Amino acid sequence: MGQLSSLNARQIPFLIGTLSLCVALAPYLVFGTHANVVAHDHLDANFTWAVVLAHEGQIFAPPDAIVEPFLGGLERRYLGGSFQLYYWIFALAPPFAALVVAEALTRTIAYIGAFVLIRHMQMHVVQSALGARDVLLCAMIAAGFALLSFWPPGGAAVAGVPLFFWAALIVRYPIKHRKVAAGIACAISVFVLYGSLVLSGVFALTFTTVLLLRDMARGNWVKAARLAGFNAMVSAAFIAQNSALIAGVMSAVPTSRDELIAPSFPTRDVLELMGTSFLNGQYHADPGTSPAMLLAVFGALLAVCLMWLRGADMRNTSLHAALRLFGAAFAALCLTAAIHGIYYWDVTRAAVAHSALSGFNFGRFHWLQPALWMIVFAATLFIITVTLKSKRGTLVAIALAAAQIVFSVSALPAYSPSSVKQPPFADYFAEDIFSPLHDLLADTGQDVRLGMIGIHPAIAQYNGFRTVDAYLQFYPLETKVRFRKIIAKELDKDKTLARYFDEWGNRAYLFAADLEKCRAACYSRVAPKQIQLDIDIDAFKDFGGTHIVSASKIMNASSLGLTEIAHLQNDPQFARMRLNAYVYAVTSE
């Protein structure tokens, strides 16, 4: 029986991990390009950048090389570093296959990292012997984390945080086995190559620096020295990977981020934002806080209070260690939520308005919240197993972990109803519109460059077209000023739209004030049948624009110097994704 239990304990992590991965990938493998995929900040941005760079053969292009499909031609430095594993995947596989591979890699990293971190906490913090049930509990907690709705382009920015924390904890002790050393090296490589310095790297390193200072304060100089070396290696790797970005930031060339004005809120709204951030995180870093997770927290604390009231021995080593773990993770969670709110506090925004911090989002500690919530959840389940004792406590903890898995799966975009933000992949990119458009414009003999109205430029870029407009993280300020001339009159019609472009501007789109209900996702059910457009057609031509594709008919096309040459419509799987495309040619005069 002992050997069987040991065998099961070795098999359980692999079986749970494989099952979790199958659940996450099943919609993509079964439905293919008809599966629902996150569109917002994914298909309309990073995904398309990767597809275009791979197609153009410019993933490893020098920083000053011009990538033609974006914004009338854009330097490579503005599209992320060459040493990003996310981009490499698209160089090796077709777009949809690359998306699925990236999804599988992200969830594999998340599961392995979460499992080894939880196992480390249970073995070395809670000092609990790991039987088959204990390993099952660890694996199920890890599966609940691995099945969260990760922001797809983030890669290891969120999913890799547990693996990074595990490596930071392990490296403080003597490394006696090559497997451990290899694991630490893999953790650093994955977190750097598949993560992000600006999203979570800086903030994860801040946490490990706090741990370093704690070791120093306690006189643990050997641990502190090892952790300092670890931090130095990770920092050096991030700097090497992001050398082009850092050089651009350090240069005197103004960028669109120089005009960035973050939203600011009064104290009452900031307190509400802190509470929301604490419970729900942020769109790109959803912690998957479920009723099961909250029930575990309150149940564990209630059990501890009852034990204390009954005069039970609270010096139990395992319980005391689990409470310390819970307290540390919970305090860190509260701190990240507080910093997120403080970043948007009107007092803070006024204080940093004209300083170097104005363009740095120090509130992004929320990228660590999914990992911190997982640690809080694990600690509460450890407390439950200790306080209830015997098999009953473990079974209750396993049941709560199973409930968390169900919640995580139910929130996955691939299992959610189709919507504009989570459409079927094939419907979103509307190849049945842009393939005929290729044939239509191939005979013009022009160097075709499109401008999109009411349609994401990424859709045209994915389909092989060059565009005047684009969605980017940042780009030259001079380009933003030139682009604004095209849409200046439309911005004058809508002050909210003007602020959106002037104070942020990452979406350099051909905005039309008449498209107030949809802006760039103007499917036929919400798009007006016709619009009045006021753009500077000469400024449009200066960007190389030759044609405009609009989701609505442009009533004053002739007065703008536009000639309608086609009206195309797709045949989507879902009627809500039906798209009209009115194609206009710019006259040469």
Coordinates of C-alpha atoms in Angstrom, one line a residue:
M1 CA 0.0 0.0 0.0
G2 CA 2.9 2.4 0.8
Q3 CA 4.5 1.7 -2.5
L4 CA 1.2 2.3 -4.3
S5 CA 0.6 5.6 -2.5
S6 CA 4.1 6.6 -3.4
L7 CA 3.5 5.7 -7.0
N8 CA 0.2 7.6 -7.0
A9 CA 1.9 10.6 -5.5
R10 CA 4.4 10.7 -8.3
Q11 CA 1.8 10.3 -11.0
I12 CA -0.8 12.7 -9.6
P13 CA 0.9 16.0 -10.7
F14 CA 1.4 14.8 -14.2
L15 CA -2.2 13.5 -14.5
I16 CA -3.8 16.6 -13.1
G17 CA -1.5 18.9 -15.2
T18 CA -2.3 17.0 -18.4
L19 CA -6.0 17.0 -17.7
S20 CA -5.9 20.7 -17.0
L21 CA -4.1 21.4 -20.3
C22 CA -6.5 19.3 -22.2
V23 CA -9.5 21.2 -20.7
A24 CA -7.9 24.6 -21.6
L25 CA -7.0 23.6 -25.2
A26 CA -10.0 21.5 -26.1
P27 CA -12.1 24.3 -27.7
Y28 CA -9.1 25.3 -30.0
L29 CA -8.5 21.7 -30.9
V30 CA -12.1 20.8 -31.5
F31 CA -13.4 24.0 -33.1
G32 CA -10.2 25.3 -34.7
T33 CA -10.5 28.8 -36.0
H34 CA -14.2 28.9 -35.0
A35 CA -13.2 28.9 -31.3
N36 CA -13.7 32.0 -29.3
V37 CA -10.5 34.0 -28.7
V38 CA -9.8 37.2 -26.7
A39 CA -9.8 40.1 -29.1
H40 CA -9.3 43.1 -26.9
D41 CA -5.6 43.9 -26.5
H42 CA -4.7 40.6 -28.1
L43 CA -5.9 40.0 -31.7
D44 CA -6.0 43.7 -32.2
A45 CA -2.5 44.2 -30.9
N46 CA 0.3 41.9 -29.9
F47 CA -1.0 38.9 -31.8
T48 CA -1.1 40.8 -35.1
W49 CA 2.4 42.4 -34.4
A50 CA 3.8 38.9 -34.1
V51 CA 2.0 37.7 -37.2
V52 CA 3.3 40.7 -39.3
L53 CA 6.8 40.6 -38.0
A54 CA 7.0 36.8 -38.7
H55 CA 5.5 37.3 -42.2
E56 CA 7.8 40.3 -43.0
G57 CA 10.9 38.4 -41.6
Q58 CA 11.6 41.2 -39.2
I59 CA 11.5 39.6 -35.8
F60 CA 15.3 40.0 -35.6
A61 CA 15.5 43.1 -37.7
P62 CA 17.7 46.0 -36.3
P63 CA 15.9 48.6 -34.2
D64 CA 16.0 51.2 -37.0
A65 CA 14.5 48.9 -39.7
I66 CA 11.2 50.1 -41.1
V67 CA 8.2 47.7 -40.6
E68 CA 5.9 48.9 -43.4
P69 CA 2.5 47.6 -42.4
F70 CA 2.2 49.8 -39.3
L71 CA 1.3 53.5 -39.2
G72 CA 2.7 54.4 -42.6
G73 CA 6.0 52.6 -41.8
L74 CA 7.4 52.3 -38.3
E75 CA 10.8 51.6 -36.8
R76 CA 11.2 48.0 -35.5
R77 CA 12.2 49.4 -32.0
Y78 CA 8.6 50.3 -31.3
L79 CA 7.3 46.7 -31.6
G80 CA 9.1 45.0 -28.8
G81 CA 12.4 43.2 -28.5
S82 CA 13.7 40.5 -30.8
F83 CA 14.4 38.1 -27.9
Q84 CA 10.8 37.4 -27.0
L85 CA 9.7 33.8 -27.1
Y86 CA 6.2 34.9 -28.0
Y87 CA 7.5 36.2 -31.3
W88 CA 9.6 33.1 -32.0
I89 CA 6.6 30.9 -31.8
F90 CA 5.0 32.8 -34.7
A91 CA 8.1 32.4 -36.7
L92 CA 7.8 28.6 -36.4
A93 CA 4.1 28.1 -36.9
P94 CA 1.1 29.5 -38.7
P95 CA -0.8 32.2 -36.8
F96 CA -3.6 30.1 -35.3
A97 CA -1.3 27.2 -34.5
A98 CA 1.1 29.6 -32.9
L99 CA -1.8 31.0 -30.8
V100 CA -2.6 27.5 -29.5
V101 CA 1.1 26.7 -28.8
A102 CA 1.5 30.0 -26.9
E103 CA -1.6 29.1 -24.9
A104 CA -0.3 25.6 -24.1
L105 CA 3.1 27.0 -23.1
T106 CA 1.6 29.7 -20.8
R107 CA -0.6 27.2 -19.0
T108 CA 2.2 24.6 -18.7
I109 CA 4.5 27.2 -17.1
A110 CA 1.7 28.3 -14.8
Y111 CA 0.9 24.8 -13.6
I112 CA 4.5 23.7 -13.1
G113 CA 5.4 27.0 -11.3
A114 CA 2.3 26.9 -9.1
F115 CA 2.9 23.2 -8.2
V116 CA 6.5 23.5 -7.2
L117 CA 5.9 26.7 -5.2
I118 CA 2.9 25.2 -3.3
R119 CA 4.8 22.0 -2.7
H120 CA 7.8 24.0 -1.4
M121 CA 5.5 25.9 1.0
Q122 CA 3.8 22.7 2.2
M123 CA 7.1 20.9 2.7
H124 CA 9.4 23.6 4.0
V125 CA 7.1 26.2 5.4
V126 CA 4.2 24.2 6.9
Q127 CA 6.6 21.2 7.4
S128 CA 3.9 18.7 6.4
A129 CA 4.7 15.3 5.1
L130 CA 3.4 14.9 1.6
G131 CA 1.2 11.8 1.1
A132 CA -0.9 11.1 -2.0
R133 CA -3.8 13.3 -0.7
D134 CA -1.4 16.2 0.0
V135 CA 0.1 16.0 -3.5
L136 CA -3.4 15.9 -4.9
L137 CA -4.3 19.0 -3.0
C138 CA -1.1 20.8 -4.3
A139 CA -1.8 19.7 -7.9
M140 CA -5.4 20.9 -7.7
I141 CA -4.5 24.3 -6.4
A142 CA -1.9 24.6 -9.2
A143 CA -4.6 23.5 -11.7
G144 CA -6.9 26.2 -10.5
F145 CA -4.2 28.8 -11.1
A146 CA -3.1 27.3 -14.5
L147 CA -6.7 27.6 -15.7
L148 CA -7.1 31.3 -15.0
S149 CA -8.0 33.6 -17.9
F150 CA -4.5 34.8 -18.6
W151 CA -4.0 37.7 -21.0
P152 CA -2.6 35.7 -23.9
P153 CA 0.3 38.0 -25.0
G154 CA 1.5 38.2 -21.4
G155 CA 3.0 34.8 -21.6
A156 CA 4.9 34.3 -18.3
A157 CA 4.2 37.9 -17.1
V158 CA 1.5 36.5 -14.8
A159 CA 1.7 32.7 -15.4
G160 CA 5.4 32.7 -14.6
V161 CA 5.3 34.6 -11.3
P162 CA 4.9 31.5 -9.1
L163 CA 7.9 29.8 -10.9
F164 CA 9.9 33.0 -10.3
F165 CA 9.0 33.1 -6.6
W166 CA 9.9 29.5 -6.2
A167 CA 13.3 30.1 -7.8
A168 CA 13.9 33.1 -5.5
L169 CA 13.1 31.1 -2.4
I170 CA 15.1 28.0 -3.4
V171 CA 18.2 29.9 -4.5
R172 CA 18.7 31.2 -0.9
Y173 CA 19.7 27.7 0.2
P174 CA 22.7 25.5 -0.8
I175 CA 21.9 23.8 -4.1
K176 CA 22.9 20.1 -3.8
H177 CA 21.3 18.7 -6.9
R178 CA 21.8 19.5 -10.6
K179 CA 18.1 19.3 -11.1
V180 CA 17.5 22.1 -8.7
A181 CA 20.1 24.3 -10.4
A182 CA 18.6 23.5 -13.8
G183 CA 15.2 24.4 -12.5
I184 CA 16.4 27.8 -11.3
A185 CA 18.0 28.4 -14.7
C186 CA 14.8 27.4 -16.5
A187 CA 12.8 29.7 -14.2
I188 CA 15.0 32.7 -15.0
S189 CA 15.0 31.9 -18.7
V190 CA 11.2 31.5 -18.9
F191 CA 10.4 34.5 -16.8
V192 CA 12.7 36.7 -18.9
L193 CA 12.2 35.4 -22.4
Y194 CA 8.5 34.7 -22.1
G195 CA 7.6 37.4 -19.6
S196 CA 7.8 41.2 -19.6
L197 CA 10.2 43.6 -17.8
V198 CA 7.7 46.5 -17.7
L199 CA 4.6 44.5 -16.8
S200 CA 5.7 42.2 -14.0
G201 CA 9.5 41.9 -14.1
V202 CA 10.2 45.1 -12.3
F203 CA 7.6 44.4 -9.6
A204 CA 8.5 40.8 -9.0
L205 CA 12.1 41.9 -8.5
T206 CA 10.9 44.5 -6.0
F207 CA 9.3 41.7 -4.0
T208 CA 12.5 39.6 -4.1
T209 CA 14.5 42.7 -3.0
V210 CA 12.2 43.1 0.0
L211 CA 13.0 39.4 0.8
L212 CA 16.7 40.2 0.4
L213 CA 16.4 43.2 2.9
R214 CA 14.5 40.9 5.3
D215 CA 17.4 38.4 5.2
M216 CA 19.9 41.2 5.8
A217 CA 17.9 42.5 8.7
R218 CA 17.9 39.1 10.3
G219 CA 21.6 38.7 9.7
N220 CA 21.2 35.9 7.1
W221 CA 24.1 37.2 5.0
V222 CA 24.6 34.0 3.1
K223 CA 21.0 33.9 2.0
A224 CA 21.0 37.6 1.2
A225 CA 24.2 37.2 -0.9
R226 CA 22.7 34.3 -2.9
L227 CA 19.4 36.2 -3.5
A228 CA 21.4 39.3 -4.5
G229 CA 23.2 37.2 -7.1
F230 CA 19.8 35.9 -8.3
N231 CA 18.4 39.4 -8.6
A232 CA 21.5 40.6 -10.5
M233 CA 21.2 37.7 -13.0
V234 CA 17.5 38.3 -13.7
S235 CA 18.1 42.1 -14.0
A236 CA 21.0 41.6 -16.4
A237 CA 19.0 39.2 -18.5
F238 CA 16.1 41.7 -18.7
I239 CA 18.4 44.6 -19.6
A240 CA 20.0 42.6 -22.3
Q241 CA 16.6 41.5 -23.7
N242 CA 15.2 45.0 -23.6
S243 CA 18.3 46.9 -24.7
A244 CA 16.5 48.5 -27.7
L245 CA 13.6 49.6 -25.5
I246 CA 15.9 51.0 -22.8
A247 CA 18.0 52.8 -25.4
G248 CA 14.9 54.3 -26.8
V249 CA 13.7 55.5 -23.4
M250 CA 17.1 57.0 -22.6
S251 CA 17.3 58.8 -26.0
A252 CA 16.1 62.3 -26.6
V253 CA 13.6 61.3 -29.2
P254 CA 10.1 62.2 -27.9
T255 CA 7.5 59.4 -28.1
S256 CA 3.7 59.3 -27.8
R257 CA 4.1 58.3 -24.1
D258 CA 5.5 61.8 -23.4
E259 CA 1.9 63.1 -23.7
L260 CA 0.5 60.3 -21.6
I261 CA -1.9 61.6 -18.9
A262 CA -3.1 58.8 -16.6
P263 CA -6.7 59.0 -15.3
S264 CA -6.9 60.6 -11.8
F265 CA -9.6 60.0 -9.2
P266 CA -10.6 61.6 -5.9
T267 CA -10.0 59.9 -2.6
R268 CA -13.4 58.2 -2.4
D269 CA -13.1 56.7 -5.9
V270 CA -9.5 55.6 -5.2
L271 CA -10.7 53.7 -2.1
E272 CA -13.3 52.0 -4.2
L273 CA -10.7 51.2 -6.8
M274 CA -8.5 49.6 -4.1
G275 CA -11.3 47.4 -3.0
T276 CA -12.1 46.4 -6.6
S277 CA -8.4 45.7 -7.3
F278 CA -8.1 43.6 -4.1
L279 CA -11.0 41.4 -5.0
N280 CA -11.0 41.3 -8.8
G281 CA -7.5 42.4 -9.8
Q282 CA -7.3 44.0 -13.2
Y283 CA -8.4 42.9 -16.7
H284 CA -5.0 41.8 -17.8
A285 CA -4.2 40.0 -14.5
D286 CA -7.4 38.4 -13.3
P287 CA -6.9 36.5 -10.1
G288 CA -10.0 34.4 -10.5
T289 CA -11.3 35.2 -7.0
S290 CA -14.2 32.8 -6.6
P291 CA -16.8 32.1 -3.9
A292 CA -14.8 29.0 -3.0
M293 CA -11.6 31.0 -2.5
L294 CA -13.4 33.5 -0.3
L295 CA -15.2 30.7 1.6
A296 CA -11.8 29.1 2.3
V297 CA -10.4 32.3 3.6
F298 CA -13.3 33.0 6.0
G299 CA -13.6 29.3 6.9
A300 CA -9.9 29.0 7.8
L301 CA -9.9 32.2 9.9
L302 CA -13.2 31.2 11.7
A303 CA -11.6 27.8 12.5
V304 CA -8.5 29.5 14.0
C305 CA -10.7 31.9 16.0
L306 CA -12.7 29.0 17.4
M307 CA -9.6 27.1 18.4
W308 CA -8.2 30.2 20.1
L309 CA -11.5 30.7 22.0
R310 CA -11.4 27.1 23.2
G311 CA -7.9 27.6 24.6
A312 CA -6.3 25.2 22.1
D313 CA -2.5 25.2 21.8
M314 CA -1.9 27.7 19.0
R315 CA 1.8 27.0 19.1
N316 CA 1.3 24.0 16.8
T317 CA 4.2 24.3 14.4
S318 CA 2.3 23.6 11.2
L319 CA -0.6 25.9 12.1
H320 CA 1.7 28.7 13.2
A321 CA 3.7 28.5 10.0
A322 CA 0.5 28.4 7.8
L323 CA -0.8 31.5 9.6
R324 CA 2.4 33.3 9.0
L325 CA 2.3 32.4 5.3
F326 CA -1.3 33.5 5.1
G327 CA -0.5 36.8 6.9
A328 CA 2.5 37.6 4.6
A329 CA 0.6 36.9 1.4
F330 CA -2.5 38.7 2.5
A331 CA -0.5 41.7 3.5
A332 CA 1.3 41.7 0.2
L333 CA -2.1 41.5 -1.6
C334 CA -3.4 44.4 0.3
L335 CA -0.3 46.4 -0.4
T336 CA -0.5 45.8 -4.2
A337 CA -4.2 46.8 -4.2
A338 CA -3.3 50.0 -2.3
I339 CA -0.4 50.9 -4.6
H340 CA -2.7 50.4 -7.6
G341 CA -5.2 52.8 -6.2
I342 CA -2.6 55.3 -5.1
Y343 CA -1.2 55.5 -8.7
Y344 CA -4.6 56.9 -9.8
W345 CA -5.1 59.2 -6.8
D346 CA -5.4 62.8 -8.0
V347 CA -2.9 63.9 -5.3
T348 CA -0.4 61.4 -6.7
R349 CA -1.0 62.4 -10.4
A350 CA -0.5 66.0 -9.5
A351 CA 2.7 65.3 -7.6
V352 CA 4.3 63.3 -10.5
A353 CA 2.8 65.3 -13.4
H354 CA 6.1 66.9 -14.5
S355 CA 8.6 64.3 -13.1
A356 CA 10.3 61.2 -14.6
L357 CA 7.6 59.1 -12.8
S358 CA 4.8 60.6 -15.0
G359 CA 5.4 58.0 -17.7
F360 CA 6.1 55.0 -15.3
N361 CA 3.1 53.0 -14.1
F362 CA 4.2 52.0 -10.7
G363 CA 0.7 50.7 -10.0
R364 CA 1.4 47.6 -12.0
F365 CA 2.0 45.5 -8.9
H366 CA -1.4 44.2 -9.7
W367 CA 0.3 41.8 -12.1
L368 CA 1.4 39.8 -9.1
Q369 CA -2.1 39.5 -7.6
P370 CA -3.1 36.2 -9.2
A371 CA 0.0 34.5 -7.7
L372 CA -0.6 36.2 -4.4
W373 CA -4.2 35.1 -4.3
M374 CA -3.1 31.6 -5.1
I375 CA -0.7 31.6 -2.2
V376 CA -3.5 33.0 0.1
F377 CA -5.8 30.3 -1.1
A378 CA -3.2 27.6 -0.5
A379 CA -2.4 28.9 3.0
T380 CA -6.0 28.8 3.9
L381 CA -6.4 25.2 2.7
F382 CA -3.3 24.3 4.7
I383 CA -4.9 25.8 7.8
I384 CA -8.1 23.9 7.1
T385 CA -6.2 20.6 6.9
V386 CA -4.4 21.3 10.1
T387 CA -7.4 22.6 12.2
L388 CA -9.9 19.9 11.0
K389 CA -7.2 17.2 11.3
S390 CA -7.3 13.7 9.8
K391 CA -8.7 12.9 6.4
R392 CA -11.7 15.2 6.9
G393 CA -9.7 18.4 6.7
T394 CA -7.8 17.2 3.5
L395 CA -11.1 16.2 1.8
V396 CA -12.7 19.6 2.6
A397 CA -9.6 21.4 1.2
I398 CA -9.7 19.2 -1.9
A399 CA -13.4 20.0 -2.4
L400 CA -12.7 23.7 -2.2
A401 CA -9.8 23.4 -4.7
A402 CA -12.1 21.5 -7.1
A403 CA -14.7 24.3 -6.8
Q404 CA -12.0 26.8 -7.7
I405 CA -11.0 24.7 -10.8
V406 CA -14.7 24.7 -12.0
F407 CA -14.8 28.5 -11.5
S408 CA -11.6 29.0 -13.5
V409 CA -12.8 26.9 -16.4
S410 CA -16.2 28.6 -16.5
A411 CA -14.4 32.0 -16.9
L412 CA -12.1 30.9 -19.7
P413 CA -12.8 33.0 -22.9
A414 CA -12.9 29.9 -25.0
Y415 CA -15.8 28.6 -23.0
S416 CA -17.6 31.9 -22.9
P417 CA -20.4 33.0 -25.3
S418 CA -19.2 34.7 -28.5
S419 CA -19.0 38.5 -28.2
V420 CA -17.2 41.4 -29.7
K421 CA -14.4 41.0 -27.1
Q422 CA -14.3 37.2 -27.5
P423 CA -15.3 36.4 -31.1
P424 CA -14.5 33.3 -33.1
F425 CA -11.0 33.7 -34.5
A426 CA -12.2 33.3 -38.2
D427 CA -15.0 35.8 -37.8
Y428 CA -12.8 38.4 -36.3
F429 CA -10.2 38.5 -39.1
A430 CA -12.9 38.3 -41.8
E431 CA -10.7 36.8 -44.5
D432 CA -13.8 36.4 -46.7
I433 CA -13.7 40.2 -47.1
F434 CA -10.0 40.9 -47.3
S435 CA -9.1 38.1 -49.7
P436 CA -11.4 39.5 -52.4
L437 CA -10.1 42.9 -51.6
H438 CA -6.6 41.7 -52.3
D439 CA -7.7 40.6 -55.7
L440 CA -9.6 43.8 -56.3
L441 CA -6.6 46.1 -55.5
A442 CA -3.9 43.9 -57.1
D443 CA -4.7 45.3 -60.5
T444 CA -4.3 49.0 -59.5
G445 CA -0.6 48.9 -59.8
Q446 CA -0.4 51.1 -56.6
D447 CA 1.6 50.6 -53.4
V448 CA -1.7 50.1 -51.5
R449 CA -2.0 51.4 -48.0
L450 CA -5.4 51.3 -46.2
G451 CA -7.0 53.5 -43.7
M452 CA -9.7 51.8 -41.5
I453 CA -12.8 53.5 -40.3
G454 CA -14.9 51.5 -37.7
I455 CA -12.7 48.5 -38.3
H456 CA -9.5 47.5 -36.3
P457 CA -6.4 48.1 -38.5
A458 CA -5.1 44.8 -37.1
I459 CA -7.7 43.0 -39.2
A460 CA -6.2 44.5 -42.4
Q461 CA -2.6 44.0 -41.2
Y462 CA -3.3 40.3 -40.4
N463 CA -4.7 39.9 -43.9
G464 CA -1.5 41.2 -45.5
F465 CA -2.3 44.9 -46.0
R466 CA -0.2 47.9 -45.0
T467 CA -2.2 50.5 -43.1
V468 CA -2.0 54.2 -42.2
D469 CA -3.3 53.5 -38.7
A470 CA -2.3 51.1 -35.9
Y471 CA -2.6 50.1 -32.3
L472 CA 0.8 50.3 -30.6
Q473 CA 2.4 50.6 -27.2
F474 CA 4.2 53.8 -28.2
Y475 CA 5.6 55.5 -31.3
P476 CA 7.3 58.7 -32.2
L477 CA 5.6 61.8 -31.0
E478 CA 6.2 63.5 -34.3
T479 CA 4.2 60.7 -35.9
K480 CA 1.3 61.3 -33.5
V481 CA 1.3 65.0 -34.3
R482 CA 1.2 64.3 -38.0
F483 CA -1.5 61.6 -37.6
R484 CA -3.7 64.0 -35.5
K485 CA -3.9 66.3 -38.5
I486 CA -5.8 63.6 -40.4
I487 CA -8.6 63.3 -37.7
A488 CA -8.4 66.8 -36.2
K489 CA -11.9 67.8 -37.3
E490 CA -13.4 64.6 -36.1
L491 CA -11.8 65.1 -32.7
D492 CA -13.2 68.6 -32.6
K493 CA -16.7 67.1 -32.8
D494 CA -16.2 64.9 -29.7
K495 CA -14.2 66.2 -26.7
T496 CA -14.1 62.7 -25.1
L497 CA -12.6 61.2 -28.2
A498 CA -10.1 64.1 -28.4
R499 CA -9.0 63.4 -24.8
Y500 CA -8.8 59.7 -25.5
F501 CA -6.4 60.3 -28.4
D502 CA -4.4 63.3 -26.9
E503 CA -3.9 61.9 -23.4
W504 CA -3.3 58.3 -24.4
G505 CA -3.0 57.8 -28.2
N506 CA -1.9 54.2 -28.4
R507 CA -4.8 53.6 -30.8
A508 CA -3.8 55.9 -33.7
Y509 CA -7.1 55.2 -35.5
L510 CA -9.1 57.1 -38.1
F511 CA -11.8 57.9 -35.5
A512 CA -15.2 59.1 -36.7
A513 CA -17.4 61.0 -34.3
D514 CA -20.5 59.5 -35.9
L515 CA -19.3 56.0 -34.8
E516 CA -19.8 56.8 -31.1
K517 CA -21.4 53.4 -30.3
C518 CA -18.6 51.2 -31.7
R519 CA -15.4 53.2 -32.7
A520 CA -13.4 50.3 -34.1
A521 CA -15.7 47.3 -33.8
C522 CA -18.5 48.5 -36.0
Y523 CA -20.3 45.3 -36.9
S524 CA -23.5 45.8 -39.0
R525 CA -25.8 45.4 -36.0
V526 CA -24.4 48.5 -34.2
A527 CA -22.8 50.5 -37.1
P528 CA -24.8 53.4 -38.5
K529 CA -25.7 52.9 -42.2
Q530 CA -24.0 56.1 -43.2
I531 CA -21.7 58.7 -41.7
Q532 CA -20.5 62.2 -42.5
L533 CA -16.6 62.1 -42.4
D534 CA -14.4 65.1 -41.9
I535 CA -10.7 64.1 -42.4
D536 CA -7.7 65.9 -43.9
I537 CA -7.2 63.8 -47.1
D538 CA -3.9 65.5 -47.9
A539 CA -2.5 64.5 -44.4
F540 CA -3.9 61.0 -45.1
K541 CA -1.9 60.9 -48.4
D542 CA 1.2 62.1 -46.6
F543 CA 1.1 58.8 -44.7
G544 CA 0.9 57.0 -48.0
G545 CA -2.8 56.3 -47.8
T546 CA -4.4 55.1 -51.0
H547 CA -7.7 53.6 -49.9
I548 CA -10.2 53.8 -47.1
V549 CA -12.2 50.8 -45.8
S550 CA -15.2 51.9 -43.8
A551 CA -17.8 50.0 -41.8
S552 CA -20.4 52.6 -42.8
K553 CA -21.1 54.3 -46.1
I554 CA -19.4 57.7 -46.3
M555 CA -22.1 60.1 -47.5
N556 CA -19.6 63.0 -48.4
A557 CA -17.1 60.7 -50.1
S558 CA -16.9 62.7 -53.3
S559 CA -16.3 66.0 -51.6
L560 CA -13.3 64.4 -49.8
G561 CA -11.9 63.1 -53.0
L562 CA -12.9 59.5 -52.4
T563 CA -14.5 57.1 -55.0
E564 CA -16.4 54.1 -53.8
I565 CA -15.1 51.0 -55.7
A566 CA -16.6 48.1 -53.7
H567 CA -19.0 47.1 -51.0
L568 CA -18.0 43.8 -49.4
Q569 CA -19.6 41.7 -46.6
N570 CA -18.5 38.7 -44.7
D571 CA -20.4 35.5 -43.9
P572 CA -19.6 34.9 -40.3
Q573 CA -20.5 32.0 -38.1
F574 CA -22.3 34.4 -35.7
A575 CA -24.6 37.1 -37.2
R576 CA -23.4 39.6 -34.5
M577 CA -20.0 39.5 -36.3
R578 CA -21.4 40.5 -39.7
L579 CA -19.2 43.3 -41.1
N580 CA -19.8 45.7 -44.0
A581 CA -16.7 47.0 -45.8
Y582 CA -17.2 50.0 -48.0
V583 CA -14.0 50.5 -50.0
Y584 CA -13.0 53.9 -51.3
A585 CA -10.1 54.9 -53.5
V586 CA -8.3 58.2 -52.9
T587 CA -8.2 60.3 -56.1
S588 CA -4.7 61.2 -57.3
E589 CA -5.4 64.9 -57.7

